[in-house]
Coordinates of C-alpha atoms in Angstrom, one line a residue:
Chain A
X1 CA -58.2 -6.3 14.2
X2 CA -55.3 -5.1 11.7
X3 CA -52.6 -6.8 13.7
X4 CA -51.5 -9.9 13.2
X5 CA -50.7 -12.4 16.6
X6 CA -47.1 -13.4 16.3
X7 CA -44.8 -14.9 18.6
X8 CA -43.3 -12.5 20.9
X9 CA -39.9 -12.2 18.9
X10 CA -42.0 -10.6 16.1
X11 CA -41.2 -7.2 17.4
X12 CA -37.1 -7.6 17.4
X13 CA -35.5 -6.3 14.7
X14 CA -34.1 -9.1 12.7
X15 CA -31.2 -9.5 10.2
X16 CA -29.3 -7.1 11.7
X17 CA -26.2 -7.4 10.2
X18 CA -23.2 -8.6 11.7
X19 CA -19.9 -5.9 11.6
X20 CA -16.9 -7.3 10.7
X21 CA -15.2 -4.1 9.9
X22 CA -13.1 -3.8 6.7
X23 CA -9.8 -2.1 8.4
X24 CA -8.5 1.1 6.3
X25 CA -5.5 1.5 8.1
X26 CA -1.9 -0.8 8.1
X27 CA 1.4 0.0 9.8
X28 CA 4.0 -0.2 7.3
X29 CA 6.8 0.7 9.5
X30 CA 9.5 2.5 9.2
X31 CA 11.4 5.5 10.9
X32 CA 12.1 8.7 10.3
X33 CA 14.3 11.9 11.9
X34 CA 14.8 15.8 11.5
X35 CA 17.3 17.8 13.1
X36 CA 18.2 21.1 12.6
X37 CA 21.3 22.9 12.9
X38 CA 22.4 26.3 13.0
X39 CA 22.3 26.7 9.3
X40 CA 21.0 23.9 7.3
X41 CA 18.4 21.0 8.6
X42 CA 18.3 17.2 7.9
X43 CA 15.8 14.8 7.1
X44 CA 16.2 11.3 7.4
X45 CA 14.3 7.9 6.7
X46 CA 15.0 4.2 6.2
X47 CA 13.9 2.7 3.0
X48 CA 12.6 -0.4 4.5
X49 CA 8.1 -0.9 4.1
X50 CA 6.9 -3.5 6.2
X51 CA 3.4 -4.9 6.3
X52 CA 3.2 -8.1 9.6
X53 CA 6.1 -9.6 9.3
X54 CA 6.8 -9.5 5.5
X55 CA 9.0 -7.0 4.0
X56 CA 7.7 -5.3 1.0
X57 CA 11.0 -3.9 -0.4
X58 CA 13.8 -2.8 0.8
X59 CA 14.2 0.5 -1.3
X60 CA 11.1 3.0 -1.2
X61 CA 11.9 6.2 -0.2
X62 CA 10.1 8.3 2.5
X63 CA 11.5 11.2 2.7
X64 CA 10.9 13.7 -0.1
X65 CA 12.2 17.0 -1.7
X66 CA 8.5 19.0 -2.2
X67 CA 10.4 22.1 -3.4
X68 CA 11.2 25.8 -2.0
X69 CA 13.8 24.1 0.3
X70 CA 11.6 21.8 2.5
X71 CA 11.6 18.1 3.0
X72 CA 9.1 16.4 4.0
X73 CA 7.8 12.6 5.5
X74 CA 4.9 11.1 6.5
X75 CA 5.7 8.1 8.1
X76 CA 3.3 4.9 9.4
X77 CA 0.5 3.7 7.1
X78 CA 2.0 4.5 3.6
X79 CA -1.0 5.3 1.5
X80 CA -2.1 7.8 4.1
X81 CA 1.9 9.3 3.8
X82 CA 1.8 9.4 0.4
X83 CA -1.7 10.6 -0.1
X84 CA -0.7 13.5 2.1
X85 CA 2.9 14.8 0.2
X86 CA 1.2 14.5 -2.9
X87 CA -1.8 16.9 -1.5
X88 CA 0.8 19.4 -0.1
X89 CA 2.8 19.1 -3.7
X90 CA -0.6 19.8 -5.5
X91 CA -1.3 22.8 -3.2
X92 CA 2.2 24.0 -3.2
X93 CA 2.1 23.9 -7.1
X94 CA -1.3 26.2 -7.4
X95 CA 0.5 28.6 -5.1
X96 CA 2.9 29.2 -7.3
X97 CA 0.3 29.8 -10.3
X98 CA -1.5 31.7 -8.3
X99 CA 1.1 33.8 -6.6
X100 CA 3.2 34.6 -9.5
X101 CA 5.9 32.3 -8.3
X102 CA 6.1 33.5 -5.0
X103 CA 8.5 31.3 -2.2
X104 CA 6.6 29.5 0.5
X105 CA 8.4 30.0 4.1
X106 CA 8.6 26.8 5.9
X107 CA 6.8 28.7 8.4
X108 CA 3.4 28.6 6.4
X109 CA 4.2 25.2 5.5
X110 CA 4.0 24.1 8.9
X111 CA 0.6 25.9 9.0
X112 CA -0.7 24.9 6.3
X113 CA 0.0 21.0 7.1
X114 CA -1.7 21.3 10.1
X115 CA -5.0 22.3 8.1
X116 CA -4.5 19.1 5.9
X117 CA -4.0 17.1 8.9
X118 CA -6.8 18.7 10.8
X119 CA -9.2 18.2 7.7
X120 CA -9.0 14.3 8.7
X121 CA -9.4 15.0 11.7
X122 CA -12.5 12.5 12.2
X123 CA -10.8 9.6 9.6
X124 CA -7.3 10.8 10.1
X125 CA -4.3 10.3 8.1
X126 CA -2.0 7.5 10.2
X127 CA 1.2 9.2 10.0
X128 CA 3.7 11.2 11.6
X129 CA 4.7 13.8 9.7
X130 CA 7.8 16.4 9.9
X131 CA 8.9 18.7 7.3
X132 CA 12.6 20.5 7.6
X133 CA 13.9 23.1 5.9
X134 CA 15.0 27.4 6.5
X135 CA 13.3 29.6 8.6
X136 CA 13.7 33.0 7.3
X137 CA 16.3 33.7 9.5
X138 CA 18.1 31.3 6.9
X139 CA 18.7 29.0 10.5
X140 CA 17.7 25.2 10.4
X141 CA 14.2 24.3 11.2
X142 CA 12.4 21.3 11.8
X143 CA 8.3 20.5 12.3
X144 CA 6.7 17.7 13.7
X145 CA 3.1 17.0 14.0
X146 CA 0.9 14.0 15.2
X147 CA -1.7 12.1 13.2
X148 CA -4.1 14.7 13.5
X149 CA -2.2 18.2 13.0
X150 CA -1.2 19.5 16.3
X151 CA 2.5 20.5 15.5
X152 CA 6.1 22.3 17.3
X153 CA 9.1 23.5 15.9
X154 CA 11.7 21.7 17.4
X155 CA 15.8 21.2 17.1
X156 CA 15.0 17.5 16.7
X157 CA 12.2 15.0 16.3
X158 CA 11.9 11.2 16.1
X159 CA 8.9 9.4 14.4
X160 CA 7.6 6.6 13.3
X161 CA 8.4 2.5 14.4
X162 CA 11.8 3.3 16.6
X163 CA 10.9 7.0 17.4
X164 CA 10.8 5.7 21.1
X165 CA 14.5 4.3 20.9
X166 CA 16.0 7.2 19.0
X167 CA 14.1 10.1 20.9
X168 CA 15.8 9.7 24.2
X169 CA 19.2 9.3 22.3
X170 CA 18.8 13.0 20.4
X171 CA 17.5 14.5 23.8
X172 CA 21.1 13.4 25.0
X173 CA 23.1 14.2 22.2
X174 CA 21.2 17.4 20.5
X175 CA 19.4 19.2 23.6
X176 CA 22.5 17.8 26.1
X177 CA 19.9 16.7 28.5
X178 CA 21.2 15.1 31.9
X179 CA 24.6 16.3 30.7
X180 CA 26.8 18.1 33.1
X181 CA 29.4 19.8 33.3
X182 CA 32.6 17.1 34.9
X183 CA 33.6 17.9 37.9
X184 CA 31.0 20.0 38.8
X185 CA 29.4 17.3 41.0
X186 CA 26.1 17.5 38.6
X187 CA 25.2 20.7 39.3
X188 CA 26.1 22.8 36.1
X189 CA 24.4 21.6 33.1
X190 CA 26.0 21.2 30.1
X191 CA 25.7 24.4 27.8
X192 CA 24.1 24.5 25.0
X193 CA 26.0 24.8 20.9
X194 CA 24.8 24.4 17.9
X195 CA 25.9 20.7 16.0
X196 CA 28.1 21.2 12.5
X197 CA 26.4 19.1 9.7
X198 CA 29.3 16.7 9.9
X199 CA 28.4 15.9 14.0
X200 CA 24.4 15.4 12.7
X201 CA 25.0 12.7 9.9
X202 CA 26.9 10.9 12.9
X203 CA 24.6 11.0 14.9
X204 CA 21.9 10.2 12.7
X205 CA 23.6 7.1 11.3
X206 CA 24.4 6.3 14.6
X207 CA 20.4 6.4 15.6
X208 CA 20.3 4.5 12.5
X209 CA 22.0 1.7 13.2
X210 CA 21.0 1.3 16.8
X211 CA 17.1 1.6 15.7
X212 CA 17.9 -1.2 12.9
X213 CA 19.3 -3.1 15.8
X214 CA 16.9 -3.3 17.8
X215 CA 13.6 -2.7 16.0
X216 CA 12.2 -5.4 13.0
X217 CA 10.6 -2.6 11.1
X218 CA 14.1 -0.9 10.6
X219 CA 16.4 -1.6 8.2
X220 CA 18.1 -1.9 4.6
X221 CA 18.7 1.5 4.0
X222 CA 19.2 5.4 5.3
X223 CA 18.5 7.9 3.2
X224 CA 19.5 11.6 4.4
X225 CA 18.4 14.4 2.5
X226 CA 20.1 17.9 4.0
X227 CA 18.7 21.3 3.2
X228 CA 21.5 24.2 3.0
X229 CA 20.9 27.5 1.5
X230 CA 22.8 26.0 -1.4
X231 CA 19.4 23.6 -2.0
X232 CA 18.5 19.7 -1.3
X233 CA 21.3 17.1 -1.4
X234 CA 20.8 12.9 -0.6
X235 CA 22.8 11.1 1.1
X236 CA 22.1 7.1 1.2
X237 CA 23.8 4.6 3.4
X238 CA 23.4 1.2 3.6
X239 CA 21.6 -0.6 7.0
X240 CA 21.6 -3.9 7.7
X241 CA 18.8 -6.3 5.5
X242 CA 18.1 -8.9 8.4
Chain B
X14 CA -57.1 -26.5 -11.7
X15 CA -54.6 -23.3 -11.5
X16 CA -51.3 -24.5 -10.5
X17 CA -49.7 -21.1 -9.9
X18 CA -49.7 -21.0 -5.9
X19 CA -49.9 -17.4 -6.5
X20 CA -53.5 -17.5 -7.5
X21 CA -54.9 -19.6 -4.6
X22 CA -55.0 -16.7 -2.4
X23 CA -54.3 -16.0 1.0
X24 CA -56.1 -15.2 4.4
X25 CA -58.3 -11.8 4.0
X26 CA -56.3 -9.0 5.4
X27 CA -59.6 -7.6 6.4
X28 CA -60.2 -10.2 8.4
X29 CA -56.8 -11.6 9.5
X30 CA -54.8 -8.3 9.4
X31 CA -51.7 -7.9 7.2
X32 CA -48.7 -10.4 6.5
X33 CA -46.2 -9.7 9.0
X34 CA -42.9 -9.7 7.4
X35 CA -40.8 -9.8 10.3
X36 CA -41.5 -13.5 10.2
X37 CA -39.0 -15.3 9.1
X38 CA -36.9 -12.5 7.9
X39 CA -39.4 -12.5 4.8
X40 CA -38.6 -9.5 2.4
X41 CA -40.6 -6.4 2.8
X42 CA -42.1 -5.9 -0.5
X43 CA -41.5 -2.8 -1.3
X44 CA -42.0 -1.2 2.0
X45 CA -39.2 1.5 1.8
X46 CA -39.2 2.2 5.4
X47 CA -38.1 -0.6 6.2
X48 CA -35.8 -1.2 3.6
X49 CA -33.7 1.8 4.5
X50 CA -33.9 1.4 8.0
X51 CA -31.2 -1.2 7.4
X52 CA -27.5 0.2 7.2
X53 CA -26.1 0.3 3.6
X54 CA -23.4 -2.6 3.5
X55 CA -20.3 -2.2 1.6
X56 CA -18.1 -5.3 0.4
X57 CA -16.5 -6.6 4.2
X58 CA -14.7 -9.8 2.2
X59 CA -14.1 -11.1 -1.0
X60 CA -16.2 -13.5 -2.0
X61 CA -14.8 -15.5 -5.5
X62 CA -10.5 -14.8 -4.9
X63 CA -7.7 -15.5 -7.1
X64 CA -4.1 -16.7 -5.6
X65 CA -0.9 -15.3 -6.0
X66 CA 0.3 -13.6 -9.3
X67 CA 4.3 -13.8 -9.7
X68 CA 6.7 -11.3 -11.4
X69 CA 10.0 -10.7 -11.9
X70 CA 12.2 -8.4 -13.9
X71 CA 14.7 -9.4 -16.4
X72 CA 17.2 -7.6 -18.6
X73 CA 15.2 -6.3 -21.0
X74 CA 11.5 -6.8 -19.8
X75 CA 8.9 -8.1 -17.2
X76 CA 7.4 -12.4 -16.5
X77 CA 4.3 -12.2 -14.9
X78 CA 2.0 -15.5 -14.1
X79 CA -0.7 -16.1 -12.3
X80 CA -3.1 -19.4 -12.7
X81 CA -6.5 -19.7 -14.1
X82 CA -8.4 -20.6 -10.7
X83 CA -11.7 -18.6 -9.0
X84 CA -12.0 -20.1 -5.2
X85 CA -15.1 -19.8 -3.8
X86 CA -13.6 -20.1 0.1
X87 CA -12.3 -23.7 -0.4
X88 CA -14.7 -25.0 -3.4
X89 CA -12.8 -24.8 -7.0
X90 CA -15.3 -22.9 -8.6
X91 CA -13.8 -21.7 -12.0
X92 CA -10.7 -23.3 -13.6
X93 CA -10.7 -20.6 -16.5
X94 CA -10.2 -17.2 -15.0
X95 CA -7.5 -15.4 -16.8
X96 CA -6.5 -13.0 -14.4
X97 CA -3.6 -11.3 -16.1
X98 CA -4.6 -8.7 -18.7
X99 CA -3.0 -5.9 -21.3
X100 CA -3.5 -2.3 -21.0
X101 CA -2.1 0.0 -23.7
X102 CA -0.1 -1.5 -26.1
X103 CA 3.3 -2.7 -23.4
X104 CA 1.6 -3.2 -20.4
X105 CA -0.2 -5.8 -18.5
X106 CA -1.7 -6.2 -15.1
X107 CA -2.3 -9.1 -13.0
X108 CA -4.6 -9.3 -9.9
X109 CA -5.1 -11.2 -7.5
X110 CA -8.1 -11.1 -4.7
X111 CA -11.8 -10.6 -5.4
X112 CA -12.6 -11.9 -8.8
X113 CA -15.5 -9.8 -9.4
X114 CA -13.5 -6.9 -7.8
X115 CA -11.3 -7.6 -10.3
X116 CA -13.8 -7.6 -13.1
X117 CA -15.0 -4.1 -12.3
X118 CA -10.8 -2.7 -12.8
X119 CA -10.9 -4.8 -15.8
X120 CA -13.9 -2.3 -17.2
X121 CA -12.1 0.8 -15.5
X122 CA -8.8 0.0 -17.6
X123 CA -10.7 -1.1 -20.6
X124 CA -12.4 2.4 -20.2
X125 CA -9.0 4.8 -19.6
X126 CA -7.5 2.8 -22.3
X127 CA -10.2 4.1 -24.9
X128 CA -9.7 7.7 -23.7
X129 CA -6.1 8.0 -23.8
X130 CA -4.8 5.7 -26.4
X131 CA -7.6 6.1 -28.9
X132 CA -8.1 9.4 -28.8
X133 CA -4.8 10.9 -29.3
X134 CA -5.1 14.4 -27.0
X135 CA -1.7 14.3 -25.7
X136 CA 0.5 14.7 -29.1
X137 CA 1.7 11.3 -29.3
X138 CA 2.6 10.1 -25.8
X139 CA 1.4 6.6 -24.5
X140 CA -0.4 5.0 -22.0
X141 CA 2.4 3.3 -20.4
X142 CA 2.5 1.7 -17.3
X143 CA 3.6 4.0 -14.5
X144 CA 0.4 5.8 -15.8
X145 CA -1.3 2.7 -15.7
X146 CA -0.3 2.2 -11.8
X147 CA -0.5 5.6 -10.6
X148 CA -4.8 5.6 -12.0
X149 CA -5.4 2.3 -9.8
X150 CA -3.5 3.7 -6.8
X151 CA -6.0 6.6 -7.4
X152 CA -9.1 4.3 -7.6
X153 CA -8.0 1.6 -4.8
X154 CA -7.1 4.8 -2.4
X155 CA -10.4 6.6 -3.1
X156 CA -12.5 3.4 -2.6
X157 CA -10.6 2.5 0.7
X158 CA -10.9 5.7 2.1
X159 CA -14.9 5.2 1.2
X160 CA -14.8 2.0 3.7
X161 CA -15.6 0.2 -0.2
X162 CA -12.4 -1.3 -0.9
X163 CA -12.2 -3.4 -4.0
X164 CA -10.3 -6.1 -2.8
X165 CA -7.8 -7.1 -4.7
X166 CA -3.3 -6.6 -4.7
X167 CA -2.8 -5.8 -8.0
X168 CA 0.6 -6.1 -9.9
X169 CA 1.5 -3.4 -12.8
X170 CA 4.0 -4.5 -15.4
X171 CA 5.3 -2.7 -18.3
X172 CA 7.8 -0.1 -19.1
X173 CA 9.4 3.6 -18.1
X174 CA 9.3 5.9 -20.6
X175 CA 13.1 5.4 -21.1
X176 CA 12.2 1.8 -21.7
X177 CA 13.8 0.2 -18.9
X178 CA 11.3 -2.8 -17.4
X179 CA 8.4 -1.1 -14.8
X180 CA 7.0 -3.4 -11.7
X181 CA 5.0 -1.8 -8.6
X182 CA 2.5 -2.9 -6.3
X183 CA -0.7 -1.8 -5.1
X184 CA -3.3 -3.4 -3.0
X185 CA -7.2 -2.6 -1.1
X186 CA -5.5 -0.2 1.3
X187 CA -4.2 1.8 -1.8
X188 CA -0.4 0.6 -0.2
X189 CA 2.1 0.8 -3.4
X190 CA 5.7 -0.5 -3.9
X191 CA 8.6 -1.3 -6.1
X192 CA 10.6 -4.0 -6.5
X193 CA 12.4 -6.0 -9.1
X194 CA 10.4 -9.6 -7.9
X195 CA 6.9 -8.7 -6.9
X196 CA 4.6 -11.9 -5.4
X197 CA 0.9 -11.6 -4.1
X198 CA -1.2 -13.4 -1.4
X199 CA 0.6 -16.3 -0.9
X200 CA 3.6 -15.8 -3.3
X201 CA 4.8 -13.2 -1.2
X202 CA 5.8 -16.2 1.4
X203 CA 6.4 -18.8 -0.9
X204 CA 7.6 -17.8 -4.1
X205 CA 9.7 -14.2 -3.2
X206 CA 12.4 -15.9 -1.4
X207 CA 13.0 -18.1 -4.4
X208 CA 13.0 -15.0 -6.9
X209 CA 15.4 -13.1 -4.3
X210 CA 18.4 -15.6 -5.1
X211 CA 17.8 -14.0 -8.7
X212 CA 17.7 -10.3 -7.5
X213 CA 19.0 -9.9 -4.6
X214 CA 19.4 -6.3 -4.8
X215 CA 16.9 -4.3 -6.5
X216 CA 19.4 -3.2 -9.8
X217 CA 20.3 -6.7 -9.9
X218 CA 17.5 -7.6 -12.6
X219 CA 19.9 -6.5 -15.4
X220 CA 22.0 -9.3 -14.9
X221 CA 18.9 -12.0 -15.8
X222 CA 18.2 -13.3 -18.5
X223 CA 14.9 -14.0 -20.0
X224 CA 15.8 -17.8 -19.4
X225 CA 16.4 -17.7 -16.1
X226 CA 13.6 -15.5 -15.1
X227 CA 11.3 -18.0 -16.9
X228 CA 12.5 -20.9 -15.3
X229 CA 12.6 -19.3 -12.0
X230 CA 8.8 -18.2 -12.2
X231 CA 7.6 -21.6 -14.1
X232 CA 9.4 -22.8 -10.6
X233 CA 7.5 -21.0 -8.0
X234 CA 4.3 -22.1 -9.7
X235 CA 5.1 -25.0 -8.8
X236 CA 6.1 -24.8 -5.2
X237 CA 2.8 -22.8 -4.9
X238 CA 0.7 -25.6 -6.0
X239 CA 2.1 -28.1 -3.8
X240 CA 1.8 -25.9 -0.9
X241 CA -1.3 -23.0 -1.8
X242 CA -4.3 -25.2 -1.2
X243 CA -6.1 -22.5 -3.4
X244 CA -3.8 -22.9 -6.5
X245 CA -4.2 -24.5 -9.4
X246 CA -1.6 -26.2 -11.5
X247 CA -2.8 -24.5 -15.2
X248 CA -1.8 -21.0 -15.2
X249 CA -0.9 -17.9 -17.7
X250 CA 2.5 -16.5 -18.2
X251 CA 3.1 -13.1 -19.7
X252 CA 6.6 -12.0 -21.0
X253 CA 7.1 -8.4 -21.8
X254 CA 9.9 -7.7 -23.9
X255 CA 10.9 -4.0 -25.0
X256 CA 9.3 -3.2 -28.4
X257 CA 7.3 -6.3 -28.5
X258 CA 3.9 -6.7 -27.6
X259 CA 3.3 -9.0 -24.9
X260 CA 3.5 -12.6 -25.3
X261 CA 0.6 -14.3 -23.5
X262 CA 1.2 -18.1 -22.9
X263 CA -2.1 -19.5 -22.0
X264 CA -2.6 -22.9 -20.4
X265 CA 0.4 -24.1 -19.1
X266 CA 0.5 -26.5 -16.6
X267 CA 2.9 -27.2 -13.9
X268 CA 5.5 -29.9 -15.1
X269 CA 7.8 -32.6 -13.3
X270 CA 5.9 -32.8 -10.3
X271 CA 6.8 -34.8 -7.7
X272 CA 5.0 -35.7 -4.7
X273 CA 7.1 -38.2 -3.0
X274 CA 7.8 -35.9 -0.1
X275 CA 4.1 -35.7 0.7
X276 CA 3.6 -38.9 2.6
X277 CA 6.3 -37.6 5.0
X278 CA 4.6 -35.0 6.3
X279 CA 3.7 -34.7 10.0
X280 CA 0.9 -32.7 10.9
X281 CA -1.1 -29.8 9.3
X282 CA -4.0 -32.3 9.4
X283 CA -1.8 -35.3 8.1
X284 CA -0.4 -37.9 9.9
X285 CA 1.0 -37.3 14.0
X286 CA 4.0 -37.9 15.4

C-alpha cells in the first residue's frame, strides 16, 4: 500500500558519481647521492626540477644543510621533499629549546625520520630520502630510507630518477664489488679501503655526468655539499643543460 | 484559477504511497539519509580557467602579464577578469587556473594583508613577497594533501628584503620554483623559450633592461594568442620597480598582428596535405 510501483531500475542507486581522481603526487625528477668516507660524508644532488617533459628551472637546490652536521634530501615529488626537511628543521629547532641546546647524533636523526616517514605511511611522502653526516665515532655516515621509512646505514646510496644507473657504478667503485685481485684468476676479491674526499668528488662527478647522459631528468647542475668535523661546505659544478 | 502548479496537488500518499525520488534522480527533500549516503565530492577540475600569466625579471624589478579572459572549457565566458593582483605595498600575484579558485586566494591574501601590514606587530617589517609565496605554498600544500586542491599555478612577484627583484612558482600540488622568467599553463611552452634568449642563465636578469623585458613580454602575448586557443588579445601588465608601487597597465591589447602565415597551415583541423 505505501510503496509506490516503479520500473525495476527504481531500486539502483543512481547518480553515483563518477571518479576521476585529482592526482596529489608528480615526479619532478632529479637525482641525488651520499657517500661516506672514513672521516667526512658527502651529499650530492642536481639542481635540475622537471615536471613531463618541461623543465622547471635549472637551479633549485635539493640538498640541504639542516644543522648539527647533517645534510639532508628528499628527492622525487618536490612538495612532499620539501614538506618533509622543513618538518625535520621545525622538530630539530624545538629540540634545541627544549634540550638546552643539546647536539642531535645523526644516529637519532635517522630514527627520528623514519617516524616522519612512517607517520604517512597510508598517504606517503614520494621521496627518497638520505641524510649524511658524523656518527659519533666522528666516521662518515650515510642513511637512506624508502617512501615510507624503512631505512640502512650504508657507505653509499643512489636515489632518485638515475639511482638505477649510478647504484651499480658505486657498488663497483665504493664496495669494490666483482673486483679482484689481477692475476689471481678471480678468486681473491679486491680488499676493502676507505676513499679520501678527493677520490669521492671524482667519483661523484663522474656518476654525474654519466647520469646526465643518459637520463632526461638529469642535468644543469651538481651541487656537493661535504660534512667534515670542520662543518658543511658546497661545492657546485656545472652539468650539461640539454 | 490558481496558477501556482504547487497548489493543484498531487496523488494522496494515503492512497498512492509516497513520491519515489529515485525517479529521475529527483532531489530528496530533505531526507538526510539519503543525502549523506552520497560521498562528499571535492573540486576533481577547474571549471571557469585563466591562461598563462608571463613574468620576467629585469634589472631593477619584476613584468608580469596575464590577459583578462575566463574560459568556460572552450566558450569565452568573461573578457574582464583581472587576474593579476597586489599584495602589501611591492608585491603582486598573478594566477592562472580556476577562476573561482582564484577568487577564494584573492580573499585569503586580502585577509593576511589586513593582519600583517595593518596592524603593525612585527616593529616595522613588511609583508614582502617571499612571505607572500611561502603563505600560498602553505595553503596550496595543505589543500592538496586534503585531496581539495585549489587549482590554480600561481606566480609571486615582488622583492627580497635586500631589494633585489623576487619571482617563484607555485602550483595545486603545492610544487614551488625560482627562476628569472617564470610562464604558466601554456606560457611555459610557448612563451619561456622566448624569455630564455633574455636570461639565459638565472643571474642573467641584471643585464635587462626594463625595455627589453617589456617588449619581450608584450611579445609572448602575442605568440600566445595566435597559438593558445584560450587567450585573449586584451591583457594586464604589471611592472614592479624598486621603491615604486606597482604600475598596473590595464587593457592593452596585442598590436601588429599578423595572420598571413595562418592560411599555410596544414593540419590541426585545417586544411590536409
Amino acid at each position: 500500500m505505501n510503496a509506490t510501483v516503479a520500473s525495476e531500475y527504481s531500486a539502483e542507486r543512481h547518480s553515483v558519481p563518477i571518479e576521476h581522481r585529482f592526482n596529489p603526487y608528480s615526479d619532478n625528477g632529479g637525482t641525488v647521492l651520499g657517500i661516506a668516507g672514513e672521516d667526512f660524508a658527502v651529499l650530492a644532488g642536481d639542481t635540475r626540477q622537471v615536471v613531463g617533459y618541461s623543465i622547471n628551472t635549472r637551479y633549485e637546490p635539493r640538498v640541504f644543510d639542516v644543522g648539527d652536521n647533517i645534510v639532508m634530501t628528499a628527492n622525487g615529488f618536490d612538495a612532499d621533499g620539501a614538506a618533509l626537511i622543513d618538518r625535520f628543521r621545525n622538530s630539530l629547532k624545538w629540540y634545541k629549546f627544549d634540550h638546552n641546546g643539546k647536539r642531535l647524533s645523526i644516529l637519532s636523526a635517522a630514527r627520528y625520520i623514519q617516524h616522519l616517514l612512517y607517520g604517512k605511511r597510508f598517504f606517503p611522502y614520494y621521496v627518497s630520502t638520505l641524510i649524511a653526516g658524523l656518527d659519533d665515532e666522528g666516521r662518515g655516515a650515510v642513511y637512506s630510507y624508502d617512501p615510507v621509512g624503512s631505512y640502512e646505514r650504508e657507505q653509499c646510496r643512489a636515489g632518485g630518477a638515475a639511482a638505477s644507473l649510478i647504484m651499480p657504478f658505486l657498488d663497483n667503485q665504493v664496495n669494490f664489488k666483482n673486483q679482484y685481485v689481477p692475476g689471481s684468476d678471480g678468486k681473491k676479491k679486491k680488499e676493502l679501503r676507505y676513499l679520501s674526499l678527493e677520490e669521492v668528488i671524482q667519483l661523484v662527478r663522474d656518476a654525474f655526468t654519466s647520469a646526465t647522459e643518459r637520463h632526461i631528468y638529469v642535468g644543469d647542475g651538481l651541487e656537493i655539499l661535504i660534512v667534515t668535523k670542520e662543518g658543511v661546505r658546497t661545492e657546485y659544478f656545472p652539468l650539461k643543460r640539454d | 484559477m490558481n496558477h501556482d502548479p504547487y497548489v493543484w496537488g498531487r496523488p494522496d500518499d494515503a492512497v498512492y504511497g509516497a513520491y519515489n525520488h529515485a525517479i529521475a534522480n529527483a532531489s530528496s527533500h530533505g531526507n538526510v539519509q539519503e543525502e549523506t549516503s552520497f560521498p562528499k565530492m571535492n573540486s576533481q577540475q577547474p571549471i571557469i580557467t585563466g591562461t598563462s600569466v608571463n613574468s620576467i625579471k629585469f634589472k631593477d624589478g619584476v613584468i608580469v602579464a596575464a590577459d583578462n579572459m575566463g574560459s568556460y572549457g572552450s566558450l569565452l565566458r568573461f573578457n574582464n577578469i583581472e587576474r593579476i593582483f597586489k599584495v602589501g605595498k611591492e608585491t603582486v600575484v598573478g594566477v592562472s587556473g580556476d577562476i573561482s579558485d582564484f577568487q577564494q586566494i584573492q580573499r585569503l591574501l586580502d585577509e593576511l594583508e589586513i593582519t600583517e601590514e595593518i596592524y603593525d606587530n612585527d616593529g616595522g617589517h613588511n609583508l614582502r613577497a617571499p612571505n607572500v609565496h611561502e603563505y600560498l605554498t602553505r595553503v596550496l600544500y595543505n589543500r592538496r594533501s586534503k585531496m581539495d586542491p585549489l587549482w590554480n599555478a600561481v606566480v609571486v612577484a615582488g622583492f627580497n628584503d635586500d631589494k633585489t627583484p623576487f619571482l617563484r612558482y607555485v602550483d595545486l600540488l603545492g610544487v614551488t620554483y625560482g627562476l628569472s622568467a617564470i610562464c604558466t599553463g601554456f606560457g611555459a611552452h610557448l612563451a619561456i623559450p622566448l624569455l630564455r634568449q633574455l636570461v639565459p642563465d638565472d643571474k642573467d636578469y641584471q643585464n635587462v633592461t626594463e625595455e627589453q623585458a617589456r617588449e619581450a613580454i608584450i611579445n609572448c602575448m602575442k605568440v600566445l594568442f595566435y597559438r593558445d586557443a584560450r587567450s585573449s588579445d586584451k591583457f594586464t601588465l604589471v611592472t614592479l620597480k624598486q621603491g615604486q608601487p606597482p604600475k598596473f597597465e590595464k587593457d592593452l591589447r596585442c598590436e601588429n598582428q599578423n595572420w598571413r602565415f595562418a592560411k599555410d597551415l596544414v593540419g590541426y583541423g585545417s586544411t590536409q596535405l
